[in-house]
C-alpha positions as protocol buffer text, in pm:
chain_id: "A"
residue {
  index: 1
  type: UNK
  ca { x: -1176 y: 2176 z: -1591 }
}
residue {
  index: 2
  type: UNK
  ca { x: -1325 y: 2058 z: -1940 }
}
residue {
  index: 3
  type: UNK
  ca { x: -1304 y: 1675 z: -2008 }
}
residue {
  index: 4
  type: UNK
  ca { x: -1208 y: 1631 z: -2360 }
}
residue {
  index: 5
  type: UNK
  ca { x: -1435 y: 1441 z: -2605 }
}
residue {
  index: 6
  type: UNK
  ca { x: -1371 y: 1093 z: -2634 }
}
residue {
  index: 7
  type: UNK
  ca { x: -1529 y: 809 z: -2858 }
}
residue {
  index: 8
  type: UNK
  ca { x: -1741 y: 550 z: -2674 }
}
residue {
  index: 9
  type: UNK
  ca { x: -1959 y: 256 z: -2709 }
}
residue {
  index: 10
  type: UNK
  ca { x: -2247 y: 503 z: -2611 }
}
residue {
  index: 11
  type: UNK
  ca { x: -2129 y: 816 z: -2843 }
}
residue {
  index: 12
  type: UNK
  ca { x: -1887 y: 1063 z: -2824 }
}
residue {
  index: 13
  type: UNK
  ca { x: -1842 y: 1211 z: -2474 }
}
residue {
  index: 14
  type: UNK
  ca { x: -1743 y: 1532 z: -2300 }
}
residue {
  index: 15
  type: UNK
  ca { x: -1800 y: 1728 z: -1995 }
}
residue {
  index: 16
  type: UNK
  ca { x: -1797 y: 2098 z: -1895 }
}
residue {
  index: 17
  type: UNK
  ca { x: -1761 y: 2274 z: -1556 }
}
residue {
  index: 18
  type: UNK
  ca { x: -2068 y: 2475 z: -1486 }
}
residue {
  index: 19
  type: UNK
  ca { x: -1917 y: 2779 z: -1550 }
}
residue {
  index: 20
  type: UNK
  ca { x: -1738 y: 2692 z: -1884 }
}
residue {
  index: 21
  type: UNK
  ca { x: -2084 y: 2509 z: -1998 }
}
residue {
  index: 22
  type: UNK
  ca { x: -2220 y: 2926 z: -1932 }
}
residue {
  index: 23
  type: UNK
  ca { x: -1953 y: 3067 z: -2120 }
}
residue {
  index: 24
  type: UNK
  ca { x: -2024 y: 2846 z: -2418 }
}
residue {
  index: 25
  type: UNK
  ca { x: -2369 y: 2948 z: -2406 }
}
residue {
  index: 26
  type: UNK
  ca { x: -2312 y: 3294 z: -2380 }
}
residue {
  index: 27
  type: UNK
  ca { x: -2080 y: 3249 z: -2683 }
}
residue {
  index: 28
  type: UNK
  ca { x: -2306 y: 2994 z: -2880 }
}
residue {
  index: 29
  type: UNK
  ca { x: -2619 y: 3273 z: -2817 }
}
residue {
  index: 30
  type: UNK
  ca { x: -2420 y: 3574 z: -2929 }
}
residue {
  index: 31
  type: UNK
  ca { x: -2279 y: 3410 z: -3258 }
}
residue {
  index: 32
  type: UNK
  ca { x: -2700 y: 3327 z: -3311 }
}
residue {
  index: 33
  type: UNK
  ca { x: -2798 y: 3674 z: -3263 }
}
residue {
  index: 34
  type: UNK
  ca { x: -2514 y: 3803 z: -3450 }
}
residue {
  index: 35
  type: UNK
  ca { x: -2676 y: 3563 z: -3755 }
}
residue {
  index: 36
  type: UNK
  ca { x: -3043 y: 3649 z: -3705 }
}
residue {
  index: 37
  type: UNK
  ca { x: -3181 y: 3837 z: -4029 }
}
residue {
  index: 38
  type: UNK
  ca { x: -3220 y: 4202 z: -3945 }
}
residue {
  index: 39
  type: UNK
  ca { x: -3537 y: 4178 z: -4137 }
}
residue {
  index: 40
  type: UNK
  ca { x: -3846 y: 3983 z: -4137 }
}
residue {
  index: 41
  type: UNK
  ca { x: -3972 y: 3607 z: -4277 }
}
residue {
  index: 42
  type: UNK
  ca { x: -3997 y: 3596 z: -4642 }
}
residue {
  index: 43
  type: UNK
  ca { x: -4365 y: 3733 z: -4806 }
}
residue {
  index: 44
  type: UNK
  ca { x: -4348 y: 3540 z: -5094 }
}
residue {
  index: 45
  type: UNK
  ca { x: -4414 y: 3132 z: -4926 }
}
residue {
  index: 46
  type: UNK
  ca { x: -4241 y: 2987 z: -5219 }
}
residue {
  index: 47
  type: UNK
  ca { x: -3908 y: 3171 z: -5171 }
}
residue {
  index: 48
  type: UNK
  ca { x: -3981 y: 3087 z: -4795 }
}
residue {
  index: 49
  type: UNK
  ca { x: -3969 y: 2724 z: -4871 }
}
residue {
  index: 50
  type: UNK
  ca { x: -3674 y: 2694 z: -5046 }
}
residue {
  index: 51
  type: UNK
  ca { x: -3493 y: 2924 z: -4801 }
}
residue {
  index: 52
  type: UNK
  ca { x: -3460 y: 3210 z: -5075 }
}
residue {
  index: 53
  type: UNK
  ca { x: -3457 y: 3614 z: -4976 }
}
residue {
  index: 54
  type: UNK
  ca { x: -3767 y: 3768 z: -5082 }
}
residue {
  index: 55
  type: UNK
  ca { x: -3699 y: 3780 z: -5511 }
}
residue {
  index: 56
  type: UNK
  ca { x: -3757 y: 4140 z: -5506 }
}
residue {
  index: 57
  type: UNK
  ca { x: -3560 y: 4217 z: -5203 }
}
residue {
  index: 58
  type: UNK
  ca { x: -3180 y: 4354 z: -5221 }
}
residue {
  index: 59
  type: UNK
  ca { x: -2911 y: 4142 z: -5138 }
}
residue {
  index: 60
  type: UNK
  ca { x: -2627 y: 4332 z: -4928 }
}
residue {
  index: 61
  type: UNK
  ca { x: -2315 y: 4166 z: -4766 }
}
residue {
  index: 62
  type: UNK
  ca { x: -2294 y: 4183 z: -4418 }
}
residue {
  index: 63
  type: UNK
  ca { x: -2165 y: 4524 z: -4258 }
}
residue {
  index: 64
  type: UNK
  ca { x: -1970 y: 4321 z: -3973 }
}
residue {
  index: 65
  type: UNK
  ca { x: -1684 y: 4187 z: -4063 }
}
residue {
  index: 66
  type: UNK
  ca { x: -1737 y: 3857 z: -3765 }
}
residue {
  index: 67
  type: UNK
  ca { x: -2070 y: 3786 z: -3998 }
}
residue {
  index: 68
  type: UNK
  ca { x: -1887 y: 3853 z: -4305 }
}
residue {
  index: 69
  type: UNK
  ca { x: -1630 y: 3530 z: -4184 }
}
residue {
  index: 70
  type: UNK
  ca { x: -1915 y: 3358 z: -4116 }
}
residue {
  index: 71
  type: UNK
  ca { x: -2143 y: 3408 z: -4470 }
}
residue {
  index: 72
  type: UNK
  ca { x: -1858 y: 3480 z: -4686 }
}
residue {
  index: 73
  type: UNK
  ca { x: -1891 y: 3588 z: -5057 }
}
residue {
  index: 74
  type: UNK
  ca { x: -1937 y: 3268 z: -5296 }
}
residue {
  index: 75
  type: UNK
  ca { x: -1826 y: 3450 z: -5575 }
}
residue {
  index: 76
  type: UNK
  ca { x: -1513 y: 3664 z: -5604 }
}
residue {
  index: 77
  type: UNK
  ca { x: -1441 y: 3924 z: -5832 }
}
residue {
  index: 78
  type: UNK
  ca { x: -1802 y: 4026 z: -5928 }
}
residue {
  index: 79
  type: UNK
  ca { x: -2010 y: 4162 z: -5663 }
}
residue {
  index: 80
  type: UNK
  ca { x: -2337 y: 4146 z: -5893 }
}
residue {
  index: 81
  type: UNK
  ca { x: -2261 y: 3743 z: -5900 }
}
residue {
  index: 82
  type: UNK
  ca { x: -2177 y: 3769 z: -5534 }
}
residue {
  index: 83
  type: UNK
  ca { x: -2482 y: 3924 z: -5410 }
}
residue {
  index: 84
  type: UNK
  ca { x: -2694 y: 3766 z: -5657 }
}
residue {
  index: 85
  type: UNK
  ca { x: -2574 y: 3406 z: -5509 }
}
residue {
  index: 86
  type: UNK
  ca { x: -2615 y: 3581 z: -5120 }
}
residue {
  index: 87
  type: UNK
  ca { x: -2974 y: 3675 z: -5221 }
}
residue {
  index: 88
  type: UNK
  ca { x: -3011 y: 3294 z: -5323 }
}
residue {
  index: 89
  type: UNK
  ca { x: -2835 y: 3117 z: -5033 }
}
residue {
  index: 90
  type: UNK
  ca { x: -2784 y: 3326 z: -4718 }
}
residue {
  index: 91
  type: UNK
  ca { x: -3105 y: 3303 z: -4573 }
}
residue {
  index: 92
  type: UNK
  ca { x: -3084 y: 2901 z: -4568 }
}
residue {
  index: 93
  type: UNK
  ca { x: -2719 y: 2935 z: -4439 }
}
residue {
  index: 94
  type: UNK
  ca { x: -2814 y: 3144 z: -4180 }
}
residue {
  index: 95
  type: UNK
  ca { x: -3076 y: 2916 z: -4045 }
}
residue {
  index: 96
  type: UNK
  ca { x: -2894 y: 2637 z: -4116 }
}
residue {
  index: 97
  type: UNK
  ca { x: -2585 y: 2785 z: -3845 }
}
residue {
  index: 98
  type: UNK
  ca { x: -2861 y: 2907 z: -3655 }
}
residue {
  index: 99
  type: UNK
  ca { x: -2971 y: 2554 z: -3580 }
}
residue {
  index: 100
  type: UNK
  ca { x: -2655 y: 2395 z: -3554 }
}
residue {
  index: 101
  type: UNK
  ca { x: -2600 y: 2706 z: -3254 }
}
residue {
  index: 102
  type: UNK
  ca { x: -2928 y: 2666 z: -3108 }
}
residue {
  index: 103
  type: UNK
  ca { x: -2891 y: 2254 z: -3080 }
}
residue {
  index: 104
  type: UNK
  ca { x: -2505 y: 2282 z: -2957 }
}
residue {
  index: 105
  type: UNK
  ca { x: -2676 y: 2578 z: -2694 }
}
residue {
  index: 106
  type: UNK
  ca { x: -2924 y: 2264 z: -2568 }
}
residue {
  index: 107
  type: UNK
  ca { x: -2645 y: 1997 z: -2540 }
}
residue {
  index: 108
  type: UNK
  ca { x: -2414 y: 2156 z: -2346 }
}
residue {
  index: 109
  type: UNK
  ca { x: -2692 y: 2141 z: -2126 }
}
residue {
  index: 110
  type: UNK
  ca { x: -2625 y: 1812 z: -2034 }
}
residue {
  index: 111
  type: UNK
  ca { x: -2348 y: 1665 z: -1845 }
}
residue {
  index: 112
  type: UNK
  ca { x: -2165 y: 1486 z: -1920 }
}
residue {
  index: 113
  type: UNK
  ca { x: -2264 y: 1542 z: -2281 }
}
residue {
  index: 114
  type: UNK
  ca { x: -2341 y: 1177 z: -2483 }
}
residue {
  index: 115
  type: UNK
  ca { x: -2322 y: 1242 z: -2869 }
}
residue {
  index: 116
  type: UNK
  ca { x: -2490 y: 1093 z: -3171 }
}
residue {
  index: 117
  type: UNK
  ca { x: -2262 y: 1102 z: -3454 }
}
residue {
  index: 118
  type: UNK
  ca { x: -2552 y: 1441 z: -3658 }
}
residue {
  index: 119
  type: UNK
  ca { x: -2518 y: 1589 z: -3260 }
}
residue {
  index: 120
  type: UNK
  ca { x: -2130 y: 1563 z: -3313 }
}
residue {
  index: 121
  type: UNK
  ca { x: -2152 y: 1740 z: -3639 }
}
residue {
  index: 122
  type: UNK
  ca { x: -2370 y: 2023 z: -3534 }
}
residue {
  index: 123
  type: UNK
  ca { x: -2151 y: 2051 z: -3200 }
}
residue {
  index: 124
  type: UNK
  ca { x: -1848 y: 2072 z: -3450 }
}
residue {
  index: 125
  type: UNK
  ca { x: -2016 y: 2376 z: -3643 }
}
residue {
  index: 126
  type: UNK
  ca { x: -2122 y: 2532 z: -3369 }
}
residue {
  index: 127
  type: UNK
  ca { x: -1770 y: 2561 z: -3242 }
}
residue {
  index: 128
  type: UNK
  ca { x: -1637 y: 2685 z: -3569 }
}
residue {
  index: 129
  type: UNK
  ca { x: -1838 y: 2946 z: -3641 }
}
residue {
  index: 130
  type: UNK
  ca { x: -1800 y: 3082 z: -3271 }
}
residue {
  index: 131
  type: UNK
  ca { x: -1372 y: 3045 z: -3332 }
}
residue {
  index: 132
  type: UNK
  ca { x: -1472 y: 3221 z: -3641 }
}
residue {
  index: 133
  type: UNK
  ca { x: -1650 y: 3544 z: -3482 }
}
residue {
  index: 134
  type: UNK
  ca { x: -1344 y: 3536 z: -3210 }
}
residue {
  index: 135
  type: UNK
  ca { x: -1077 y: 3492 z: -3482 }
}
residue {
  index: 136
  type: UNK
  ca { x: -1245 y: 3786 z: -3660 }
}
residue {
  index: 137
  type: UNK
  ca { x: -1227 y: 4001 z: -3295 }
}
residue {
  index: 138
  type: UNK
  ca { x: -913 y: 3909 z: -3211 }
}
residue {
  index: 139
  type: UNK
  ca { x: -760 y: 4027 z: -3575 }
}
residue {
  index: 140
  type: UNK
  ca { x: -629 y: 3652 z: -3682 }
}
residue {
  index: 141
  type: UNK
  ca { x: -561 y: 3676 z: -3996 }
}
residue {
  index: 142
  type: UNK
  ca { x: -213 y: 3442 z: -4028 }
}
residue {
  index: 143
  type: UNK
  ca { x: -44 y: 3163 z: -3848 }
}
residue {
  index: 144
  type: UNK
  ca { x: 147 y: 3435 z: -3713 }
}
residue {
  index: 145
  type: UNK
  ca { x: -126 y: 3578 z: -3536 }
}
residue {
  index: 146
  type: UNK
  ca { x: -285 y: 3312 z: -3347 }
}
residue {
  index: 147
  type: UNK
  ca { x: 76 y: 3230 z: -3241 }
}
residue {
  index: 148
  type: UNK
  ca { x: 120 y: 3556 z: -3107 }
}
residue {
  index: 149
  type: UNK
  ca { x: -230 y: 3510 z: -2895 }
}
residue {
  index: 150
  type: UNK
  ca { x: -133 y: 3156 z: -2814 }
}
residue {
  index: 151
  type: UNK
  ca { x: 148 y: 3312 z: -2648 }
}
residue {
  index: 152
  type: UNK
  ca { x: -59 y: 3548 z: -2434 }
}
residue {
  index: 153
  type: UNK
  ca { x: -305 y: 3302 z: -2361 }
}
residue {
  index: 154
  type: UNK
  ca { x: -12 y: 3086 z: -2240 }
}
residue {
  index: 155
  type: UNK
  ca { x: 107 y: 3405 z: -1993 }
}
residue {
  index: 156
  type: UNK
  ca { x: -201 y: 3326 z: -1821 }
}
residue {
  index: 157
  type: UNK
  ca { x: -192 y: 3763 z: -1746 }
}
residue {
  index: 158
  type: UNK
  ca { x: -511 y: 3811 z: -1821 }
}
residue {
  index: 159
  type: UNK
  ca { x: -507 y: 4193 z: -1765 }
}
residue {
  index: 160
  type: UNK
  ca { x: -719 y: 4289 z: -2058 }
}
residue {
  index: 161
  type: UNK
  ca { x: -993 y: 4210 z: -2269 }
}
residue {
  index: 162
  type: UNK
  ca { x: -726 y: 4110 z: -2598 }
}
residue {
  index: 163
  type: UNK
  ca { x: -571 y: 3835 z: -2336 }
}
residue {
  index: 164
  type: UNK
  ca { x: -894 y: 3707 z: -2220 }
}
residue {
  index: 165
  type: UNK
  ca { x: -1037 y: 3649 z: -2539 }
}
residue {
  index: 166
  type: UNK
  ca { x: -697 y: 3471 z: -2645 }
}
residue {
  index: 167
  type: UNK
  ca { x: -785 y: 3215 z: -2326 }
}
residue {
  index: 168
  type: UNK
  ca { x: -1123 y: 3175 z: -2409 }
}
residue {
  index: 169
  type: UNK
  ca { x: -1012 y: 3133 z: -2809 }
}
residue {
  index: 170
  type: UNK
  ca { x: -754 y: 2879 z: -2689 }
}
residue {
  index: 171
  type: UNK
  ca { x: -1018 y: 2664 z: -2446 }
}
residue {
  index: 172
  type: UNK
  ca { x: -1300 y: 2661 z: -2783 }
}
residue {
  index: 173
  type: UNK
  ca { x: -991 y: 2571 z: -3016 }
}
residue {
  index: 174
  type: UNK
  ca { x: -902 y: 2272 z: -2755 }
}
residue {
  index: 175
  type: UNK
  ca { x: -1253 y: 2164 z: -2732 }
}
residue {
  index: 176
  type: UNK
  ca { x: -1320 y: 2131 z: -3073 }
}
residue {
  index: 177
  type: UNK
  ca { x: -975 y: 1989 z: -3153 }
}
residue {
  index: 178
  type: UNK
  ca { x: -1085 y: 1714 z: -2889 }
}
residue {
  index: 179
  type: UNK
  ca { x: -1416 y: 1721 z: -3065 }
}
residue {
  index: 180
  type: UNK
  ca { x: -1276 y: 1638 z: -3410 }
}
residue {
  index: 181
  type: UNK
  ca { x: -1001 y: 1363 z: -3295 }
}
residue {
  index: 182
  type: UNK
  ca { x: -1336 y: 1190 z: -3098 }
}
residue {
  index: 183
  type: UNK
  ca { x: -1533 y: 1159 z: -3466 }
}
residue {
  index: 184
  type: UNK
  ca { x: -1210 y: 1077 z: -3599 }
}
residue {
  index: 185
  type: UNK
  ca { x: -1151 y: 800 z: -3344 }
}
residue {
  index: 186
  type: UNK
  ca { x: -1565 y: 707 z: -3378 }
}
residue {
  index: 187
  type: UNK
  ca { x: -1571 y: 683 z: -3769 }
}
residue {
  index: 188
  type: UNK
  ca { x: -1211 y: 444 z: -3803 }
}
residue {
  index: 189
  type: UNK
  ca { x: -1406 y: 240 z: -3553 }
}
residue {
  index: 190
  type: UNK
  ca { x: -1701 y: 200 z: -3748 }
}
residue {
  index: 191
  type: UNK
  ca { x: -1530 y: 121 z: -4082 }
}
């Protein structure tokens, strides 16, 4: 079983069972290819740079609703403000989760994982946005809900793929709860 994260002299420190350290993976690569732009680099090197959408492409919100959770509107109310910001930002966003997946991907790697307090962070983000695509899956929308999956995670039936994904929801949630009260722990101590 999972060790929790802990704060250390060294870093903050975890450790997965081989195949919970795969399951993470699998997660952490699907959430990345869920992100990946369906269309290619930028032509215009400037926009490029700055992490823009081509200027003369079309912005369009995402048709999933996981990678609508995950690059949400910035602007509600007027969708010509809304994609008009997405057409400005999502392309940096995306490869700025993108990264954050990719790096988490390498360190659970490693076991027992050692974290740097920018490795922590990433790890962090990482976890969110994959509780984020499962939230969306799983229809969480209230505190209701994730009670209600809590409860069949805690039946420990797993006879279908709802109460699976309520376990697996569960074990992310617990790892980056433990994740959090580490860089909690590490940042009092550093005060």
């Amino acid at each position: 079983m999972a060790k929790p994260f802990k704060s250390t002299r060294r870093g903050i420190t975890g450790a997965l069972e081989p195949g919970e350290a795969r399951l993470l993976g699998a997660l952490l690569d699907d959430v990345i290819s869920m992100l990946e732009p369906e269309t290619g680099p930028s032509e215009d090197p400037l926009a490029a740079l700055v992490g823009m959408s081509d200027v003369d492409a079309e912005a369009t919100a995402p048709d999933d609703s996981a990678v609508r959770r995950l690059l949400p509107d910035a602007v509600r109310g007027d969708d010509d403000e809304a994609l008009a910001f997405r057409r400005l930002t999502e392309r940096s966003l995306r490869e700025q989760k993108i990264g954050a997946l990719r790096g988490s991907a390498l360190m659970i790697e490693s076991n027992p994982m050692t974290l740097n307090d920018e490795q922590a962070r990433l790890m962090a983000q990482a976890l969110n946005d994959v509780r984020l695509v499962l939230a969306d899956r799983l229809s969480i929308e209230t505190e209701e809900d994730a009670e209600r999956l809590h409860d069949i995670a805690d039946s420990k039936d797993v006879d279908n793929v709802e109460s699976y994904l309520a376990l697996v929801y569960n074990f992310i949630t617990w790892l980056q709860e433990s994740l959090v009260q580490a860089m909690l722990k590490a940042s009092k101590l550093q005060r």
